[in-house]
PDB file of C-alpha atoms in Angstrom:
ATOM      1  CA  MET A 229     -74.400 -73.175  75.746  1.00 52.00           C
ATOM      2  CA  THR A 230     -77.258 -70.792  76.437  1.00 52.00           C
ATOM      3  CA  ALA A 231     -76.899 -67.038  76.766  1.00 53.00           C
ATOM      4  CA  SER A 232     -77.660 -67.113  80.513  1.00 52.00           C
ATOM      5  CA  VAL A 233     -74.889 -69.662  81.110  1.00 45.00           C
ATOM      6  CA  LYS A 234     -72.453 -67.572  79.091  1.00 47.00           C
ATOM      7  CA  ARG A 235     -73.325 -64.460  81.085  1.00 48.00           C
ATOM      8  CA  GLY A 236     -72.864 -66.381  84.316  1.00 49.00           C
ATOM      9  CA  LEU A 237     -69.404 -67.598  83.273  1.00 43.00           C
ATOM     10  CA  ILE A 238     -68.386 -64.089  82.204  1.00 42.00           C
ATOM     11  CA  ILE A 239     -69.467 -62.649  85.562  1.00 45.00           C
ATOM     12  CA  PHE A 240     -67.647 -65.443  87.421  1.00 45.00           C
ATOM     13  CA  PHE A 241     -64.360 -64.902  85.582  1.00 41.00           C
ATOM     14  CA  PHE A 242     -64.707 -61.133  86.001  1.00 40.00           C
ATOM     15  CA  ILE A 243     -65.069 -61.513  89.770  1.00 45.00           C
ATOM     16  CA  MET A 244     -62.087 -63.854  89.886  1.00 46.00           C
ATOM     17  CA  PHE A 245     -60.056 -61.309  87.908  1.00 40.00           C
ATOM     18  CA  LEU A 246     -60.932 -58.590  90.414  1.00 39.00           C
ATOM     19  CA  VAL A 247     -60.002 -60.767  93.385  1.00 41.00           C
ATOM     20  CA  TYR A 248     -56.661 -61.908  92.005  1.00 43.00           C
ATOM     21  CA  GLY A 249     -55.799 -58.545  90.433  1.00 43.00           C
ATOM     22  CA  PHE A 250     -56.674 -56.107  93.203  1.00 40.00           C
ATOM     23  CA  PHE A 251     -56.353 -58.354  96.266  1.00 43.00           C
ATOM     24  CA  PRO A 252     -53.242 -60.504  95.722  1.00 46.00           C
ATOM     25  CA  ALA A 253     -52.825 -61.198  99.435  1.00 45.00           C
ATOM     26  CA  ALA A 254     -56.316 -62.579  99.705  1.00 43.00           C
ATOM     27  CA  ALA A 255     -55.744 -64.600  96.581  1.00 43.00           C
ATOM     28  CA  GLU A 256     -52.576 -66.155  98.014  1.00 48.00           C
ATOM     29  CA  ALA A 257     -54.341 -67.025 101.249  1.00 46.00           C
ATOM     30  CA  ALA A 258     -57.339 -68.477  99.457  1.00 45.00           C
ATOM     31  CA  GLN A 259     -57.635 -72.235  99.424  1.00 48.00           C
ATOM     32  CA  PRO A 260     -58.220 -74.060  96.135  1.00 50.00           C
ATOM     33  CA  ILE A 261     -61.817 -74.982  95.464  1.00 49.00           C
ATOM     34  CA  GLN A 262     -62.536 -78.626  96.159  1.00 53.00           C
ATOM     35  CA  PHE A 263     -64.961 -80.162  93.695  1.00 47.00           C
ATOM     36  CA  PRO A 264     -66.859 -83.286  94.771  1.00 55.00           C
ATOM     37  CA  GLU A 265     -66.080 -86.468  92.914  1.00 61.00           C
ATOM     38  CA  VAL A 266     -68.869 -87.908  90.811  1.00 53.00           C
ATOM     39  CA  ASN A 267     -68.766 -91.611  89.987  1.00 57.00           C
ATOM     40  CA  LEU A 268     -71.328 -93.097  87.599  1.00 53.00           C
ATOM     41  CA  GLN A 269     -71.358 -96.881  87.745  1.00 55.00           C
ATOM     42  CA  ILE A 270     -73.664 -99.312  85.991  1.00 50.00           C
ATOM     43  CA  GLY A 271     -74.236-102.655  87.659  1.00 50.00           C
ATOM     44  CA  GLY A 272     -72.876-104.100  90.865  1.00 50.00           C
ATOM     45  CA  GLU A 273     -69.290-104.069  92.056  1.00 50.00           C
ATOM     46  CA  GLY A 274     -67.214-106.988  90.874  1.00 43.00           C
ATOM     47  CA  GLU A 275     -70.095-108.814  89.255  1.00 47.00           C
ATOM     48  CA  GLU A 276     -72.409-108.462  86.307  1.00 54.00           C
ATOM     49  CA  ASP A 277     -75.932-107.265  87.077  1.00 55.00           C
ATOM     50  CA  PRO A 278     -78.127-107.486  83.944  1.00 59.00           C
ATOM     51  CA  GLU A 279     -81.305-106.477  85.767  1.00 59.00           C
ATOM     52  CA  ALA A 280     -79.738-103.251  87.042  1.00 59.00           C
ATOM     53  CA  LEU A 281     -78.468-102.465  83.550  1.00 61.00           C
ATOM     54  CA  VAL A 282     -81.915-102.987  82.051  1.00 66.00           C
ATOM     55  CA  GLY A 283     -83.477-100.757  84.713  1.00 65.00           C
ATOM     56  CA  PHE A 284     -80.893 -98.062  84.069  1.00 67.00           C
ATOM     57  CA  LEU A 285     -81.528 -98.178  80.324  1.00 72.00           C
ATOM     58  CA  GLN A 286     -85.275 -97.984  80.914  1.00 71.00           C
ATOM     59  CA  LEU A 287     -84.724 -94.886  83.062  1.00 73.00           C
ATOM     60  CA  LEU A 288     -82.691 -93.265  80.277  1.00 75.00           C
ATOM     61  CA  LEU A 289     -85.431 -94.119  77.779  1.00 75.00           C
ATOM     62  CA  ILE A 290     -88.103 -92.544  80.002  1.00 74.00           C
ATOM     63  CA  ILE A 291     -86.031 -89.372  80.398  1.00 77.00           C
ATOM     64  CA  ALA A 292     -85.564 -89.202  76.620  1.00 74.00           C
ATOM     65  CA  LEU A 293     -89.304 -89.626  76.061  1.00 71.00           C
ATOM     66  CA  LEU A 294     -90.051 -86.821  78.530  1.00 74.00           C
ATOM     67  CA  THR A 295     -88.123 -84.430  76.296  1.00 76.00           C
ATOM     68  CA  LEU A 296     -90.492 -85.396  73.469  1.00 75.00           C
ATOM     69  CA  ALA A 297     -93.616 -84.944  75.599  1.00 74.00           C
ATOM     70  CA  PRO A 298     -94.432 -81.452  74.200  1.00 77.00           C
ATOM     71  CA  ALA A 299     -94.355 -82.868  70.667  1.00 77.00           C
ATOM     72  CA  PHE A 300     -96.807 -85.626  71.655  1.00 77.00           C
ATOM     73  CA  VAL A 301     -99.120 -83.065  73.286  1.00 76.00           C
ATOM     74  CA  ILE A 302     -99.020 -80.838  70.206  1.00 81.00           C
ATOM     75  CA  LEU A 303     -99.353 -83.472  67.493  1.00 84.00           C
ATOM     76  CA  THR A 304    -101.805 -85.959  68.992  1.00 84.00           C
ATOM     77  CA  THR A 305    -104.378 -83.575  70.456  1.00 87.00           C
ATOM     78  CA  SER A 306    -106.474 -80.616  69.363  1.00 87.00           C
ATOM     79  CA  PHE A 307    -103.690 -78.160  70.240  1.00 90.00           C
ATOM     80  CA  THR A 308    -102.432 -77.797  66.646  1.00 89.00           C
ATOM     81  CA  ARG A 309    -105.728 -76.576  65.216  1.00 91.00           C
ATOM     82  CA  ILE A 310    -106.489 -74.291  68.147  1.00 91.00           C
ATOM     83  CA  VAL A 311    -103.157 -72.479  68.325  1.00 91.00           C
ATOM     84  CA  ILE A 312    -102.992 -71.963  64.536  1.00 91.00           C
ATOM     85  CA  VAL A 313    -106.499 -70.476  64.362  1.00 91.00           C
ATOM     86  CA  LEU A 314    -105.789 -68.163  67.303  1.00 91.00           C
ATOM     87  CA  SER A 315    -102.576 -67.031  65.603  1.00 89.00           C
ATOM     88  CA  PHE A 316    -104.511 -66.366  62.389  1.00 89.00           C
ATOM     89  CA  ALA A 317    -106.976 -64.224  64.333  1.00 88.00           C
ATOM     90  CA  ARG A 318    -104.182 -62.124  65.805  1.00 88.00           C
ATOM     91  CA  ASN A 319    -102.404 -61.705  62.468  1.00 86.00           C
ATOM     92  CA  ALA A 320    -105.639 -60.791  60.684  1.00 84.00           C
ATOM     93  CA  MET A 321    -106.131 -57.872  63.070  1.00 84.00           C
ATOM     94  CA  ALA A 322    -102.473 -56.794  62.508  1.00 80.00           C
ATOM     95  CA  THR A 323    -101.976 -56.202  66.232  1.00 81.00           C
ATOM     96  CA  GLN A 324     -98.409 -57.557  66.134  1.00 77.00           C
ATOM     97  CA  GLN A 325     -97.772 -59.241  69.523  1.00 80.00           C
ATOM     98  CA  ILE A 326    -101.116 -58.410  71.148  1.00 82.00           C
ATOM     99  CA  PRO A 327    -102.267 -60.681  72.680  1.00 85.00           C
ATOM    100  CA  PRO A 328     -98.784 -62.016  73.555  1.00 86.00           C
ATOM    101  CA  ASN A 329     -97.645 -65.514  72.652  1.00 87.00           C
ATOM    102  CA  GLN A 330     -97.899 -66.608  76.293  1.00 89.00           C
ATOM    103  CA  VAL A 331    -101.584 -65.692  76.353  1.00 89.00           C
ATOM    104  CA  LEU A 332    -102.358 -67.446  73.066  1.00 89.00           C
ATOM    105  CA  ILE A 333    -100.478 -70.607  74.019  1.00 89.00           C
ATOM    106  CA  GLY A 334    -102.025 -70.631  77.499  1.00 90.00           C
ATOM    107  CA  LEU A 335    -105.521 -70.245  76.056  1.00 90.00           C
ATOM    108  CA  ALA A 336    -104.779 -72.952  73.489  1.00 90.00           C
ATOM    109  CA  LEU A 337    -103.625 -75.319  76.250  1.00 89.00           C
ATOM    110  CA  PHE A 338    -106.742 -74.807  78.365  1.00 91.00           C
ATOM    111  CA  LEU A 339    -108.988 -75.198  75.318  1.00 91.00           C
ATOM    112  CA  THR A 340    -107.072 -78.369  74.477  1.00 89.00           C
ATOM    113  CA  PHE A 341    -107.698 -79.758  77.965  1.00 89.00           C
ATOM    114  CA  PHE A 342    -111.379 -78.858  77.590  1.00 91.00           C
ATOM    115  CA  VAL A 343    -111.692 -80.614  74.217  1.00 89.00           C
ATOM    116  CA  MET A 344    -109.639 -83.637  75.267  1.00 87.00           C
ATOM    117  CA  GLN A 345    -111.292 -84.059  78.676  1.00 89.00           C
ATOM    118  CA  PRO A 346    -113.596 -86.948  77.628  1.00 89.00           C
ATOM    119  CA  THR A 347    -110.666 -88.749  75.993  1.00 88.00           C
ATOM    120  CA  LEU A 348    -108.389 -88.186  78.989  1.00 86.00           C
ATOM    121  CA  ALA A 349    -111.105 -89.331  81.371  1.00 87.00           C
ATOM    122  CA  GLU A 350    -111.549 -92.548  79.386  1.00 87.00           C
ATOM    123  CA  ILE A 351    -107.788 -93.163  79.364  1.00 84.00           C
ATOM    124  CA  ASN A 352    -107.688 -92.669  83.128  1.00 84.00           C
ATOM    125  CA  GLU A 353    -110.600 -95.048  83.661  1.00 85.00           C
ATOM    126  CA  ILE A 354    -109.526 -97.961  81.473  1.00 83.00           C
ATOM    127  CA  ALA A 355    -105.724 -97.733  81.687  1.00 82.00           C
ATOM    128  CA  VAL A 356    -104.239 -95.464  84.363  1.00 80.00           C
ATOM    129  CA  GLN A 357    -106.319 -96.468  87.380  1.00 83.00           C
ATOM    130  CA  PRO A 358    -106.152-100.248  86.717  1.00 82.00           C
ATOM    131  CA  TYR A 359    -102.368 -99.962  86.284  1.00 79.00           C
ATOM    132  CA  ILE A 360    -101.980 -98.015  89.546  1.00 80.00           C
ATOM    133  CA  GLU A 361    -104.052-100.595  91.391  1.00 80.00           C
ATOM    134  CA  GLY A 362    -101.920-103.399  89.942  1.00 78.00           C
ATOM    135  CA  GLU A 363    -104.713-105.027  87.971  1.00 80.00           C
ATOM    136  CA  ILE A 364    -102.927-104.862  84.591  1.00 79.00           C
ATOM    137  CA  GLU A 365     -99.331-104.810  83.390  1.00 80.00           C
ATOM    138  CA  GLN A 366     -97.556-101.832  81.877  1.00 74.00           C
ATOM    139  CA  GLU A 367     -97.710-103.098  78.281  1.00 78.00           C
ATOM    140  CA  LEU A 368    -101.463-103.704  78.502  1.00 82.00           C
ATOM    141  CA  ALA A 369    -101.986-100.288  80.119  1.00 80.00           C
ATOM    142  CA  LEU A 370    -100.177 -98.576  77.248  1.00 79.00           C
ATOM    143  CA  GLU A 371    -102.199-100.512  74.699  1.00 81.00           C
ATOM    144  CA  LEU A 372    -105.516 -99.740  76.374  1.00 82.00           C
ATOM    145  CA  GLY A 373    -104.594 -96.094  76.936  1.00 81.00           C
ATOM    146  CA  ALA A 374    -103.775 -95.576  73.263  1.00 81.00           C
ATOM    147  CA  GLU A 375    -107.227 -96.691  72.093  1.00 85.00           C
ATOM    148  CA  PRO A 376    -109.222 -93.572  73.123  1.00 85.00           C
ATOM    149  CA  LEU A 377    -106.534 -91.338  71.656  1.00 85.00           C
ATOM    150  CA  ARG A 378    -106.547 -93.412  68.477  1.00 86.00           C
ATOM    151  CA  ASP A 379    -110.345 -93.021  68.233  1.00 86.00           C
ATOM    152  CA  PHE A 380    -110.046 -89.241  68.595  1.00 87.00           C
ATOM    153  CA  MET A 381    -107.363 -88.913  65.918  1.00 88.00           C
ATOM    154  CA  TYR A 382    -109.101 -91.329  63.548  1.00 87.00           C
ATOM    155  CA  TYR A 383    -112.380 -89.416  63.800  1.00 88.00           C
ATOM    156  CA  HIS A 384    -110.702 -86.101  62.838  1.00 88.00           C
ATOM    157  CA  THR A 385    -108.449 -87.534  60.099  1.00 89.00           C
ATOM    158  CA  ARG A 386    -109.471 -87.235  56.473  1.00 89.00           C
ATOM    159  CA  GLU A 387    -109.590 -90.459  54.498  1.00 86.00           C
ATOM    160  CA  LYS A 388    -107.466 -88.882  51.761  1.00 89.00           C
ATOM    161  CA  ASP A 389    -104.619 -88.078  54.177  1.00 87.00           C
ATOM    162  CA  LEU A 390    -104.788 -91.511  55.782  1.00 87.00           C
ATOM    163  CA  SER A 391    -104.658 -93.224  52.384  1.00 87.00           C
ATOM    164  CA  LEU A 392    -101.575 -91.168  51.493  1.00 88.00           C
ATOM    165  CA  PHE A 393     -99.491 -92.534  54.362  1.00 87.00           C
ATOM    166  CA  VAL A 394    -100.908 -96.046  54.039  1.00 85.00           C
ATOM    167  CA  ASN A 395     -99.908 -96.208  50.377  1.00 86.00           C
ATOM    168  CA  ILE A 396     -96.462 -94.673  50.895  1.00 87.00           C
ATOM    169  CA  SER A 397     -95.682 -96.995  53.807  1.00 82.00           C
ATOM    170  CA  GLY A 398     -96.383-100.015  51.567  1.00 81.00           C
ATOM    171  CA  MET A 399     -98.549-101.740  54.154  1.00 80.00           C
ATOM    172  CA  GLU A 400    -101.649-103.699  53.326  1.00 80.00           C
ATOM    173  CA  GLN A 401    -104.923-101.844  53.207  1.00 81.00           C
ATOM    174  CA  PRO A 402    -106.316-101.869  56.775  1.00 79.00           C
ATOM    175  CA  GLU A 403    -109.700-103.478  57.167  1.00 78.00           C
ATOM    176  CA  THR A 404    -110.560-101.900  60.510  1.00 78.00           C
ATOM    177  CA  GLN A 405    -109.508 -98.870  62.501  1.00 76.00           C
ATOM    178  CA  ALA A 406    -107.400-101.016  64.827  1.00 76.00           C
ATOM    179  CA  ASP A 407    -105.268-102.137  61.872  1.00 77.00           C
ATOM    180  CA  VAL A 408    -103.911 -98.608  61.334  1.00 81.00           C
ATOM    181  CA  PRO A 409    -100.605 -98.227  63.238  1.00 82.00           C
ATOM    182  CA  LEU A 410     -99.880 -95.036  65.136  1.00 82.00           C
ATOM    183  CA  HIS A 411     -96.858 -94.139  63.006  1.00 84.00           C
ATOM    184  CA  VAL A 412     -99.274 -93.901  60.050  1.00 86.00           C
ATOM    185  CA  LEU A 413    -102.229 -92.360  61.870  1.00 87.00           C
ATOM    186  CA  ILE A 414    -100.390 -89.511  63.627  1.00 87.00           C
ATOM    187  CA  PRO A 415     -98.911 -87.757  60.536  1.00 89.00           C
ATOM    188  CA  ALA A 416    -102.216 -88.173  58.691  1.00 90.00           C
ATOM    189  CA  PHE A 417    -104.005 -86.586  61.650  1.00 91.00           C
ATOM    190  CA  VAL A 418    -101.513 -83.690  61.749  1.00 91.00           C
ATOM    191  CA  ILE A 419    -101.905 -82.682  58.105  1.00 92.00           C
ATOM    192  CA  SER A 420    -105.688 -83.006  58.419  1.00 92.00           C
ATOM    193  CA  GLU A 421    -105.580 -80.625  61.370  1.00 91.00           C
ATOM    194  CA  LEU A 422    -103.377 -78.220  59.423  1.00 92.00           C
ATOM    195  CA  LYS A 423    -105.826 -78.147  56.510  1.00 92.00           C
ATOM    196  CA  THR A 424    -108.798 -77.516  58.804  1.00 91.00           C
ATOM    197  CA  ALA A 425    -106.918 -74.811  60.705  1.00 91.00           C
ATOM    198  CA  PHE A 426    -105.939 -72.997  57.501  1.00 92.00           C
ATOM    199  CA  GLN A 427    -109.506 -73.164  56.224  1.00 91.00           C
ATOM    200  CA  MET A 428    -110.759 -71.540  59.419  1.00 90.00           C
ATOM    201  CA  GLY A 429    -107.930 -69.002  59.277  1.00 89.00           C
ATOM    202  CA  PHE A 430    -108.888 -68.021  55.720  1.00 90.00           C
ATOM    203  CA  MET A 431    -112.469 -67.391  56.811  1.00 89.00           C
ATOM    204  CA  LEU A 432    -111.137 -65.161  59.601  1.00 87.00           C
ATOM    205  CA  TYR A 433    -109.035 -63.142  57.171  1.00 87.00           C
ATOM    206  CA  VAL A 434    -111.844 -62.311  54.711  1.00 87.00           C
ATOM    207  CA  PRO A 435    -113.674 -59.549  56.690  1.00 86.00           C
ATOM    208  CA  PHE A 436    -110.413 -57.910  57.760  1.00 86.00           C
ATOM    209  CA  LEU A 437    -109.131 -58.038  54.173  1.00 85.00           C
ATOM    210  CA  ILE A 438    -112.262 -56.214  53.009  1.00 86.00           C
ATOM    211  CA  ILE A 439    -111.585 -53.476  55.566  1.00 84.00           C
ATOM    212  CA  ASP A 440    -107.994 -53.154  54.332  1.00 81.00           C
ATOM    213  CA  MET A 441    -109.173 -52.842  50.716  1.00 85.00           C
ATOM    214  CA  VAL A 442    -111.794 -50.193  51.555  1.00 84.00           C
ATOM    215  CA  VAL A 443    -109.326 -48.137  53.604  1.00 81.00           C
ATOM    216  CA  ALA A 444    -106.597 -48.402  50.951  1.00 81.00           C
ATOM    217  CA  SER A 445    -109.020 -47.331  48.187  1.00 83.00           C
ATOM    218  CA  THR A 446    -110.251 -44.408  50.271  1.00 81.00           C
ATOM    219  CA  LEU A 447    -106.755 -43.166  51.017  1.00 78.00           C
ATOM    220  CA  MET A 448    -105.736 -43.416  47.361  1.00 80.00           C
ATOM    221  CA  SER A 449    -108.818 -41.494  46.245  1.00 79.00           C
ATOM    222  CA  MET A 450    -107.944 -38.752  48.749  1.00 78.00           C
ATOM    223  CA  GLY A 451    -104.361 -38.612  47.485  1.00 75.00           C
ATOM    224  CA  MET A 452    -102.849 -39.705  50.816  1.00 73.00           C
ATOM    225  CA  PHE A 453    -100.257 -42.046  49.328  1.00 71.00           C
ATOM    226  CA  MET A 454     -97.693 -41.590  52.108  1.00 75.00           C
ATOM    227  CA  LEU A 455    -100.031 -42.730  54.899  1.00 72.00           C
ATOM    228  CA  PRO A 456     -99.820 -46.529  55.440  1.00 75.00           C
ATOM    229  CA  PRO A 457    -103.315 -48.066  55.179  1.00 72.00           C
ATOM    230  CA  VAL A 458    -102.542 -50.431  58.072  1.00 74.00           C
ATOM    231  CA  ILE A 459    -102.401 -47.545  60.553  1.00 77.00           C
ATOM    232  CA  VAL A 460    -105.884 -46.392  59.565  1.00 78.00           C
ATOM    233  CA  SER A 461    -107.482 -49.814  59.139  1.00 79.00           C
ATOM    234  CA  MET A 462    -106.353 -51.335  62.445  1.00 82.00           C
ATOM    235  CA  PRO A 463    -108.769 -49.292  64.634  1.00 82.00           C
ATOM    236  CA  PHE A 464    -111.641 -50.291  62.347  1.00 83.00           C
ATOM    237  CA  LYS A 465    -110.577 -53.950  62.595  1.00 85.00           C
ATOM    238  CA  LEU A 466    -110.495 -53.763  66.376  1.00 86.00           C
ATOM    239  CA  LEU A 467    -113.886 -52.038  66.421  1.00 86.00           C
ATOM    240  CA  LEU A 468    -115.400 -54.743  64.200  1.00 84.00           C
ATOM    241  CA  PHE A 469    -113.856 -57.516  66.314  1.00 84.00           C
ATOM    242  CA  ILE A 470    -115.228 -55.963  69.511  1.00 87.00           C
ATOM    243  CA  LEU A 471    -118.723 -55.339  68.137  1.00 87.00           C
ATOM    244  CA  VAL A 472    -119.168 -58.931  66.963  1.00 84.00           C
ATOM    245  CA  ASP A 473    -117.565 -60.332  70.155  1.00 85.00           C
ATOM    246  CA  GLY A 474    -114.785 -61.888  68.102  1.00 84.00           C
ATOM    247  CA  TRP A 475    -113.047 -64.035  70.703  1.00 88.00           C
ATOM    248  CA  HIS A 476    -116.352 -65.631  71.662  1.00 90.00           C
ATOM    249  CA  LEU A 477    -117.072 -66.464  68.026  1.00 89.00           C
ATOM    250  CA  VAL A 478    -113.572 -67.805  67.375  1.00 88.00           C
ATOM    251  CA  VAL A 479    -113.528 -70.008  70.471  1.00 90.00           C
ATOM    252  CA  ARG A 480    -117.062 -71.263  69.837  1.00 91.00           C
ATOM    253  CA  SER A 481    -116.184 -72.138  66.254  1.00 89.00           C
ATOM    254  CA  LEU A 482    -113.092 -74.012  67.428  1.00 89.00           C
ATOM    255  CA  LEU A 483    -114.980 -76.007  70.039  1.00 90.00           C
ATOM    256  CA  GLU A 484    -117.842 -76.836  67.671  1.00 89.00           C
ATOM    257  CA  SER A 485    -115.377 -78.000  65.016  1.00 87.00           C
ATOM    258  CA  PHE A 486    -114.401 -80.926  67.263  1.00 85.00           C
ATOM    259  CA  ASN A 487    -117.956 -82.151  67.808  1.00 79.00           C
TER     260      ASN A 487
END
């Protein structure tokens, strides 16, 4: 139960306590609340309906998959690398929550759409539109739509990471790209993205770390041990980031890393 639901229930019971405690006459005259009856039935009345049951189960499966949609967006696209590098940039400047998480995630989403636009356009052309027009079945549409996404992930996956999951899964060595199943390709792609993102984040940290070391050494030489170096170094970090047009460089590096 979420905090908002708990607060709502507390307010409701508090109001009911006031009504019944301070206005007994109104409480006696009040009619009981009538709740509507909800009846959930699978199949037809008095007879078995396998087709309706299958359709109902398919609907439940689709609803369950929708809850996993954010995970698919994060782990099968460029979102992982982008959001991690942007977070590294913010932490390197030691600006706490500036820019806020909403801004970083929003920027990461739009950059993800920009990077994935050719892949999404190809999926729409070869799978979505033919399925809408009734030219292909659902199974074929899913198979065709997965190919462009598979090509994108395979291109940005290191051979070492792919071999790790292929060997652990015990499957035969794939001869072609199409022989690699998605349950092997996706985790290999994720750890490859994590490695690339941390490499880029390390390169972002180096100039800011040098500033921290210079400021800390200067303060120690002046005998100012009680003054935290972070307070003094943060304006210099911001000044450096502004002078080199940091966000432009970070975003350009991210976009060029996917070419």
